[in-house]
Amino acid sequence: MFRKVLVANRGEIAVRVMRACEELNVSTVAVYSDADKRGGHVRYADEAYNVGPARAADSYLDHEAVLEAARKADADAIHPGYGFLAENAEFAGKVEEAEGITWIGSSSDAMESLGEKTKARKIMSDAEVPIVPGTTDPVTDPDEVRVFGEEHGYPIAIKAEGGGGGRGMKVVEAESEVEDKLESAQREGEAYFGNDSVYLERYLEKPRHIEVQIIADEHGNVRHLGERDCSLQRRHQKVIEEGPSPALSDELRERIGDAARRGVAAADYVNAGTVEFLVEEEPGRDGVLGPDANFYFLEVNTRIQVEHCVTEEITGIDIVKRQIRVAAGEELDFAQDDVDIDGHAIEFRINAENAAKDFQPATGGTLTTYNPPGGVGVRLDDALSQGDELVTDYDSMIAKLIVWGEDREECIERSLRALKEYEIEGITTIVPFHRLMLTDERFVAGTHTTKYLDEEIDRSRFEQAQEQWGSSDSGAGDDAEVVEREFTVEVNGKRFDVNLEDRGGAFPASGSGGNKPAASAPEPAGGSSSEDVDIQGDGEVVDAEMQGTILSVDVGEGDEVAAGDVVVVLEAMKMENDIVASTGGTVAQVAVEEGQSVDMGDTLVVLE
């Protein structure tokens, strides 16, 4: 067993891994960016090392900085969690080559072959795992998309090779969209995964999203731990996951589980991973999907999943501890027949978002009240404490609530109780949305699909839920300017220079005696904020709907635009967001440029 594990991640998953290490009597090392210097994972770890500025590319994604931290700490293993470097084959290879350090995860070779979706599709097809009709080679020319559309029809999914969780995927509804969507998918793939290679798939209209948890050791043993249903999604991002799926018959469940094991074995895979499938809804069905329902391989996630907790609750198997043991060379000590599914579990992603405003991410805030739920069957994975400030530099998920019950009905009832107990004040979360879904007829019946939230549900209900159960924000604290000021203080005749964070002008504008000028707030990465722009024209002002970075400006001064036309593409929380004009007009002013950082409410474009 390892002596000391460095966890190359942050937040709740870092703490989750450290807890597993603690139970194995293994010391833990945290890494943190400047934005996370007071993070919960830093508090929990035995020791911690700063790896750079807030920007992920300069800290958590910096290969050399993370490896150097491991060397300084004398760690003999690295666990990547999920996200960041978890599916980065290049980094995994560097760890594998590093003397005295073991990679806790799938090998870099398996990660490369299964991480690139076209290679994964070939492996699964050879293993007789059903795949969605599509290309097994990268696509670069819009004409290739058009030919595919003529053969298979529209809509078509264009997917980034290195993508996942909806990132790097664009849906082409008609031939007129081919060029724009192809370019967008390539751009997003390059931005997030350093790979602009894309492939095509027939887009299933209303599927179920089913995934199978697997674990494999280096001794040739492959086990699956049942399936999870992740069909409740918004913009291809999961929000509620559960297991087992309420939509599958036992016969179909067995077919999908066997296919997952077969595919993973063919890939010579070792460690934990997830095989994801899309299951086609049967027209007019009432009840569970029969044994002959079509299911198709989607992708393999070569890492631990956000929703692994669901499987842990219904199997009693600690997947993270198994990951560590497998990486240490141990053999799995249970057979496939030993895996028993007990009861039902649901995981709720507690995101700092406002569901009533199209799941708009929070831009800041302080946890003035944080009182998580408890009781029988309630698990809370987080890294938070009351008084913590919300870190918005990465993703919006701040915690995960996992609830277990003897059956799905009890699990839903217990979940309602737990969510009612969950007190969060100071930042907006989607807890009200979760409470609403547990009373939603389609969700309770288990007949929802991946399109339900985006295309079918009455979204005015989100506003009602937010009004009824939503917590208040921290008020001025969300928007208050934070400036680091330097002061000279004298204690018992000795002088000290100290730095303090000033939120909203709590301190005088100068240091001791007024001799030191106040520090100025830093400019955004892309230059001056657009809120300082001199607005020209008196027509519609198109504002940023959230904090983010401008990926592209699609209009120029003098252009004519119609209502619904995309004027700017804004990246926020790892997703591309099309900012559209609500009315037609002529572009009088473009107030931003590509690569510029903007805050919510900043002016982007002015129309006349």
mmCIF file of C-alpha atoms in Angstrom, residues 244-465:
data_model
loop_
_atom_site.group_PDB
_atom_site.id
_atom_site.type_symbol
_atom_site.label_atom_id
_atom_site.label_comp_id
_atom_site.label_asym_id
_atom_site.label_seq_id
_atom_site.Cartn_x
_atom_site.Cartn_y
_atom_site.Cartn_z
ATOM 1 C CA PRO A 244 -30.788 1.311 -10.335
ATOM 2 C CA SER A 245 -32.586 2.779 -13.354
ATOM 3 C CA PRO A 246 -36.381 2.854 -13.016
ATOM 4 C CA ALA A 247 -36.650 2.401 -16.798
ATOM 5 C CA LEU A 248 -34.930 -0.960 -17.370
ATOM 6 C CA SER A 249 -36.314 -4.459 -17.214
ATOM 7 C CA ASP A 250 -34.081 -7.023 -15.531
ATOM 8 C CA GLU A 251 -33.357 -8.660 -18.894
ATOM 9 C CA LEU A 252 -32.258 -5.369 -20.490
ATOM 10 C CA ARG A 253 -30.234 -4.479 -17.400
ATOM 11 C CA GLU A 254 -28.316 -7.748 -17.715
ATOM 12 C CA ARG A 255 -27.664 -7.225 -21.449
ATOM 13 C CA ILE A 256 -26.246 -3.746 -20.860
ATOM 14 C CA GLY A 257 -24.074 -4.858 -17.936
ATOM 15 C CA ASP A 258 -22.634 -7.766 -19.937
ATOM 16 C CA ALA A 259 -21.890 -5.435 -22.872
ATOM 17 C CA ALA A 260 -20.001 -3.063 -20.564
ATOM 18 C CA ARG A 261 -17.822 -5.854 -19.171
ATOM 19 C CA ARG A 262 -17.174 -7.228 -22.645
ATOM 20 C CA GLY A 263 -16.088 -3.859 -24.019
ATOM 21 C CA VAL A 264 -13.814 -3.022 -21.093
ATOM 22 C CA ALA A 265 -12.153 -6.439 -21.216
ATOM 23 C CA ALA A 266 -11.463 -5.960 -24.938
ATOM 24 C CA ALA A 267 -9.707 -2.672 -24.155
ATOM 25 C CA ASP A 268 -7.401 -4.281 -21.540
ATOM 26 C CA TYR A 269 -8.688 -1.704 -19.074
ATOM 27 C CA VAL A 270 -7.497 -1.499 -15.466
ATOM 28 C CA ASN A 271 -8.939 0.523 -12.542
ATOM 29 C CA ALA A 272 -12.354 2.186 -12.181
ATOM 30 C CA GLY A 273 -14.319 3.547 -15.120
ATOM 31 C CA THR A 274 -17.796 3.993 -16.531
ATOM 32 C CA VAL A 275 -19.292 2.747 -19.780
ATOM 33 C CA GLU A 276 -22.104 5.039 -20.914
ATOM 34 C CA PHE A 277 -25.001 4.010 -23.125
ATOM 35 C CA LEU A 278 -28.012 5.622 -24.767
ATOM 36 C CA VAL A 279 -31.188 3.537 -24.668
ATOM 37 C CA GLU A 280 -33.924 4.318 -27.180
ATOM 38 C CA GLU A 281 -37.380 4.845 -25.799
ATOM 39 C CA GLU A 282 -40.006 2.432 -27.084
ATOM 40 C CA PRO A 283 -42.838 4.377 -28.790
ATOM 41 C CA GLY A 284 -45.887 4.639 -26.584
ATOM 42 C CA ARG A 285 -44.372 2.513 -23.850
ATOM 43 C CA ASP A 286 -45.937 2.357 -20.429
ATOM 44 C CA GLY A 287 -43.589 1.050 -17.767
ATOM 45 C CA VAL A 288 -40.088 -0.343 -18.048
ATOM 46 C CA LEU A 289 -38.157 -0.873 -21.268
ATOM 47 C CA GLY A 290 -38.354 -4.425 -22.537
ATOM 48 C CA PRO A 291 -35.442 -6.795 -23.154
ATOM 49 C CA ASP A 292 -35.372 -6.015 -26.893
ATOM 50 C CA ALA A 293 -35.026 -2.230 -26.539
ATOM 51 C CA ASN A 294 -32.159 -0.759 -28.544
ATOM 52 C CA PHE A 295 -29.137 0.462 -26.598
ATOM 53 C CA TYR A 296 -25.954 1.977 -27.974
ATOM 54 C CA PHE A 297 -22.449 2.584 -26.649
ATOM 55 C CA LEU A 298 -21.834 6.286 -26.013
ATOM 56 C CA GLU A 299 -18.396 6.594 -24.400
ATOM 57 C CA VAL A 300 -16.071 5.328 -21.692
ATOM 58 C CA ASN A 301 -15.122 7.662 -18.875
ATOM 59 C CA THR A 302 -11.653 6.498 -17.864
ATOM 60 C CA ARG A 303 -11.887 7.833 -14.314
ATOM 61 C CA ILE A 304 -14.105 8.004 -11.263
ATOM 62 C CA GLN A 305 -17.468 9.654 -12.001
ATOM 63 C CA VAL A 306 -19.193 12.470 -10.124
ATOM 64 C CA GLU A 307 -22.084 10.082 -9.482
ATOM 65 C CA HIS A 308 -20.003 7.108 -8.268
ATOM 66 C CA CYS A 309 -21.573 7.678 -4.846
ATOM 67 C CA VAL A 310 -24.896 6.273 -6.100
ATOM 68 C CA THR A 311 -23.259 2.925 -6.840
ATOM 69 C CA GLU A 312 -21.426 2.921 -3.516
ATOM 70 C CA GLU A 313 -24.703 3.345 -1.658
ATOM 71 C CA ILE A 314 -26.517 0.466 -3.413
ATOM 72 C CA THR A 315 -23.586 -1.989 -3.465
ATOM 73 C CA GLY A 316 -21.734 -1.161 -0.258
ATOM 74 C CA ILE A 317 -18.476 -1.085 -2.248
ATOM 75 C CA ASP A 318 -16.110 1.858 -1.690
ATOM 76 C CA ILE A 319 -15.018 2.492 -5.284
ATOM 77 C CA VAL A 320 -12.266 4.985 -4.421
ATOM 78 C CA LYS A 321 -10.631 2.576 -1.961
ATOM 79 C CA ARG A 322 -10.827 -0.129 -4.633
ATOM 80 C CA GLN A 323 -9.122 2.251 -7.069
ATOM 81 C CA ILE A 324 -6.255 2.729 -4.650
ATOM 82 C CA ARG A 325 -5.939 -0.981 -3.896
ATOM 83 C CA VAL A 326 -5.972 -1.912 -7.593
ATOM 84 C CA ALA A 327 -3.283 0.707 -8.338
ATOM 85 C CA ALA A 328 -1.200 -0.852 -5.537
ATOM 86 C CA GLY A 329 -1.357 -4.179 -7.395
ATOM 87 C CA GLU A 330 -4.021 -5.914 -5.315
ATOM 88 C CA GLU A 331 -6.504 -8.328 -6.878
ATOM 89 C CA LEU A 332 -10.264 -7.764 -6.670
ATOM 90 C CA ASP A 333 -11.584 -9.928 -3.856
ATOM 91 C CA PHE A 334 -15.150 -10.428 -5.086
ATOM 92 C CA ALA A 335 -16.781 -12.209 -8.017
ATOM 93 C CA GLN A 336 -19.437 -10.772 -10.305
ATOM 94 C CA ASP A 337 -22.087 -12.895 -8.601
ATOM 95 C CA ASP A 338 -21.104 -11.342 -5.260
ATOM 96 C CA VAL A 339 -22.323 -7.897 -6.389
ATOM 97 C CA ASP A 340 -25.756 -7.345 -4.839
ATOM 98 C CA ILE A 341 -27.893 -4.303 -5.534
ATOM 99 C CA ASP A 342 -29.574 -3.247 -2.292
ATOM 100 C CA GLY A 343 -32.282 -0.595 -2.353
ATOM 101 C CA HIS A 344 -32.253 2.630 -4.350
ATOM 102 C CA ALA A 345 -30.060 5.757 -4.269
ATOM 103 C CA ILE A 346 -30.392 9.232 -5.793
ATOM 104 C CA GLU A 347 -27.657 11.876 -6.068
ATOM 105 C CA PHE A 348 -28.460 15.576 -6.278
ATOM 106 C CA ARG A 349 -25.772 17.909 -7.592
ATOM 107 C CA ILE A 350 -25.872 20.986 -5.396
ATOM 108 C CA ASN A 351 -24.821 23.604 -7.936
ATOM 109 C CA ALA A 352 -24.448 27.319 -7.244
ATOM 110 C CA GLU A 353 -26.925 28.152 -9.981
ATOM 111 C CA ASN A 354 -30.358 29.724 -10.340
ATOM 112 C CA ALA A 355 -32.646 27.272 -12.142
ATOM 113 C CA ALA A 356 -35.251 30.026 -12.563
ATOM 114 C CA LYS A 357 -32.751 31.954 -14.713
ATOM 115 C CA ASP A 358 -31.817 29.116 -17.070
ATOM 116 C CA PHE A 359 -29.413 27.648 -14.480
ATOM 117 C CA GLN A 360 -27.337 30.808 -14.461
ATOM 118 C CA PRO A 361 -24.177 30.291 -12.354
ATOM 119 C CA ALA A 362 -23.654 32.431 -9.273
ATOM 120 C CA THR A 363 -20.934 35.052 -9.608
ATOM 121 C CA GLY A 364 -19.871 35.084 -5.953
ATOM 122 C CA GLY A 365 -21.117 35.121 -2.399
ATOM 123 C CA THR A 366 -20.393 33.946 1.114
ATOM 124 C CA LEU A 367 -21.978 31.001 2.922
ATOM 125 C CA THR A 368 -23.553 32.971 5.724
ATOM 126 C CA THR A 369 -25.493 29.841 6.733
ATOM 127 C CA TYR A 370 -24.488 26.288 5.912
ATOM 128 C CA ASN A 371 -26.351 23.527 7.722
ATOM 129 C CA PRO A 372 -26.382 20.237 5.755
ATOM 130 C CA PRO A 373 -28.954 17.491 6.366
ATOM 131 C CA GLY A 374 -28.396 14.195 8.173
ATOM 132 C CA GLY A 375 -30.230 11.161 9.427
ATOM 133 C CA VAL A 376 -30.682 7.609 8.175
ATOM 134 C CA GLY A 377 -29.732 7.079 4.544
ATOM 135 C CA VAL A 378 -28.358 10.595 3.981
ATOM 136 C CA ARG A 379 -24.814 11.224 2.719
ATOM 137 C CA LEU A 380 -23.292 14.620 1.966
ATOM 138 C CA ASP A 381 -20.049 14.951 -0.016
ATOM 139 C CA ASP A 382 -18.689 18.491 0.222
ATOM 140 C CA ALA A 383 -15.689 20.582 1.211
ATOM 141 C CA LEU A 384 -17.562 23.538 2.669
ATOM 142 C CA SER A 385 -17.843 25.305 5.988
ATOM 143 C CA GLN A 386 -20.050 28.151 7.100
ATOM 144 C CA GLY A 387 -18.349 31.450 6.261
ATOM 145 C CA ASP A 388 -16.569 30.132 3.169
ATOM 146 C CA GLU A 389 -16.549 32.313 0.073
ATOM 147 C CA LEU A 390 -17.793 30.828 -3.176
ATOM 148 C CA VAL A 391 -14.981 30.145 -5.645
ATOM 149 C CA THR A 392 -16.297 30.736 -9.183
ATOM 150 C CA ASP A 393 -13.112 30.128 -11.171
ATOM 151 C CA TYR A 394 -13.931 26.490 -11.975
ATOM 152 C CA ASP A 395 -17.339 24.794 -12.032
ATOM 153 C CA SER A 396 -20.607 25.489 -10.251
ATOM 154 C CA MET A 397 -20.978 22.281 -8.229
ATOM 155 C CA ILE A 398 -20.353 22.890 -4.546
ATOM 156 C CA ALA A 399 -21.635 19.657 -3.000
ATOM 157 C CA LYS A 400 -23.433 16.376 -3.643
ATOM 158 C CA LEU A 401 -26.368 15.058 -1.640
ATOM 159 C CA ILE A 402 -26.826 11.286 -1.898
ATOM 160 C CA VAL A 403 -29.882 9.607 -0.393
ATOM 161 C CA TRP A 404 -30.556 5.874 0.011
ATOM 162 C CA GLY A 405 -33.845 4.070 0.584
ATOM 163 C CA GLU A 406 -35.043 0.482 0.624
ATOM 164 C CA ASP A 407 -36.889 1.218 -2.636
ATOM 165 C CA ARG A 408 -37.340 4.183 -4.982
ATOM 166 C CA GLU A 409 -40.468 5.392 -3.230
ATOM 167 C CA GLU A 410 -38.760 5.579 0.164
ATOM 168 C CA CYS A 411 -35.698 7.150 -1.447
ATOM 169 C CA ILE A 412 -37.821 9.953 -2.911
ATOM 170 C CA GLU A 413 -39.610 10.556 0.389
ATOM 171 C CA ARG A 414 -36.302 10.626 2.293
ATOM 172 C CA SER A 415 -34.791 12.928 -0.321
ATOM 173 C CA LEU A 416 -37.623 15.418 0.150
ATOM 174 C CA ARG A 417 -36.956 15.417 3.865
ATOM 175 C CA ALA A 418 -33.202 15.870 3.410
ATOM 176 C CA LEU A 419 -33.549 18.702 0.894
ATOM 177 C CA LYS A 420 -35.986 20.476 3.200
ATOM 178 C CA GLU A 421 -33.380 20.246 5.997
ATOM 179 C CA TYR A 422 -30.568 21.570 3.804
ATOM 180 C CA GLU A 423 -30.004 25.195 4.875
ATOM 181 C CA ILE A 424 -27.839 27.327 2.593
ATOM 182 C CA GLU A 425 -27.844 31.110 2.833
ATOM 183 C CA GLY A 426 -25.631 33.583 1.053
ATOM 184 C CA ILE A 427 -25.541 31.995 -2.392
ATOM 185 C CA THR A 428 -28.225 30.766 -4.758
ATOM 186 C CA THR A 429 -28.358 26.998 -5.366
ATOM 187 C CA ILE A 430 -30.585 24.579 -7.260
ATOM 188 C CA VAL A 431 -31.955 22.996 -4.087
ATOM 189 C CA PRO A 432 -35.436 24.443 -4.902
ATOM 190 C CA PHE A 433 -35.227 22.808 -8.343
ATOM 191 C CA HIS A 434 -34.428 19.449 -6.762
ATOM 192 C CA ARG A 435 -37.395 19.744 -4.390
ATOM 193 C CA LEU A 436 -39.617 20.520 -7.374
ATOM 194 C CA MET A 437 -38.408 17.492 -9.357
ATOM 195 C CA LEU A 438 -39.239 15.149 -6.493
ATOM 196 C CA THR A 439 -42.875 16.199 -6.897
ATOM 197 C CA ASP A 440 -42.773 16.199 -10.703
ATOM 198 C CA GLU A 441 -45.109 13.609 -12.197
ATOM 199 C CA ARG A 442 -42.739 12.475 -14.961
ATOM 200 C CA PHE A 443 -39.699 12.160 -12.702
ATOM 201 C CA VAL A 444 -41.605 10.345 -9.970
ATOM 202 C CA ALA A 445 -42.999 7.943 -12.575
ATOM 203 C CA GLY A 446 -39.475 7.434 -13.941
ATOM 204 C CA THR A 447 -40.501 8.145 -17.546
ATOM 205 C CA HIS A 448 -38.331 11.234 -18.148
ATOM 206 C CA THR A 449 -35.708 11.282 -20.922
ATOM 207 C CA THR A 450 -32.601 13.374 -21.577
ATOM 208 C CA LYS A 451 -34.771 15.951 -23.380
ATOM 209 C CA TYR A 452 -37.315 16.458 -20.626
ATOM 210 C CA LEU A 453 -35.765 19.499 -18.931
ATOM 211 C CA ASP A 454 -34.687 21.283 -22.109
ATOM 212 C CA GLU A 455 -37.738 20.706 -24.269
ATOM 213 C CA GLU A 456 -40.786 19.498 -22.360
ATOM 214 C CA ILE A 457 -41.134 20.694 -18.770
ATOM 215 C CA ASP A 458 -42.963 23.930 -17.953
ATOM 216 C CA ARG A 459 -40.051 26.112 -16.857
ATOM 217 C CA SER A 460 -42.275 28.627 -15.122
ATOM 218 C CA ARG A 461 -42.421 26.042 -12.354
ATOM 219 C CA PHE A 462 -38.708 26.674 -11.720
ATOM 220 C CA GLU A 463 -39.504 30.291 -10.873
ATOM 221 C CA GLN A 464 -42.282 29.228 -8.520
ATOM 222 C CA ALA A 465 -39.943 26.785 -6.773
#
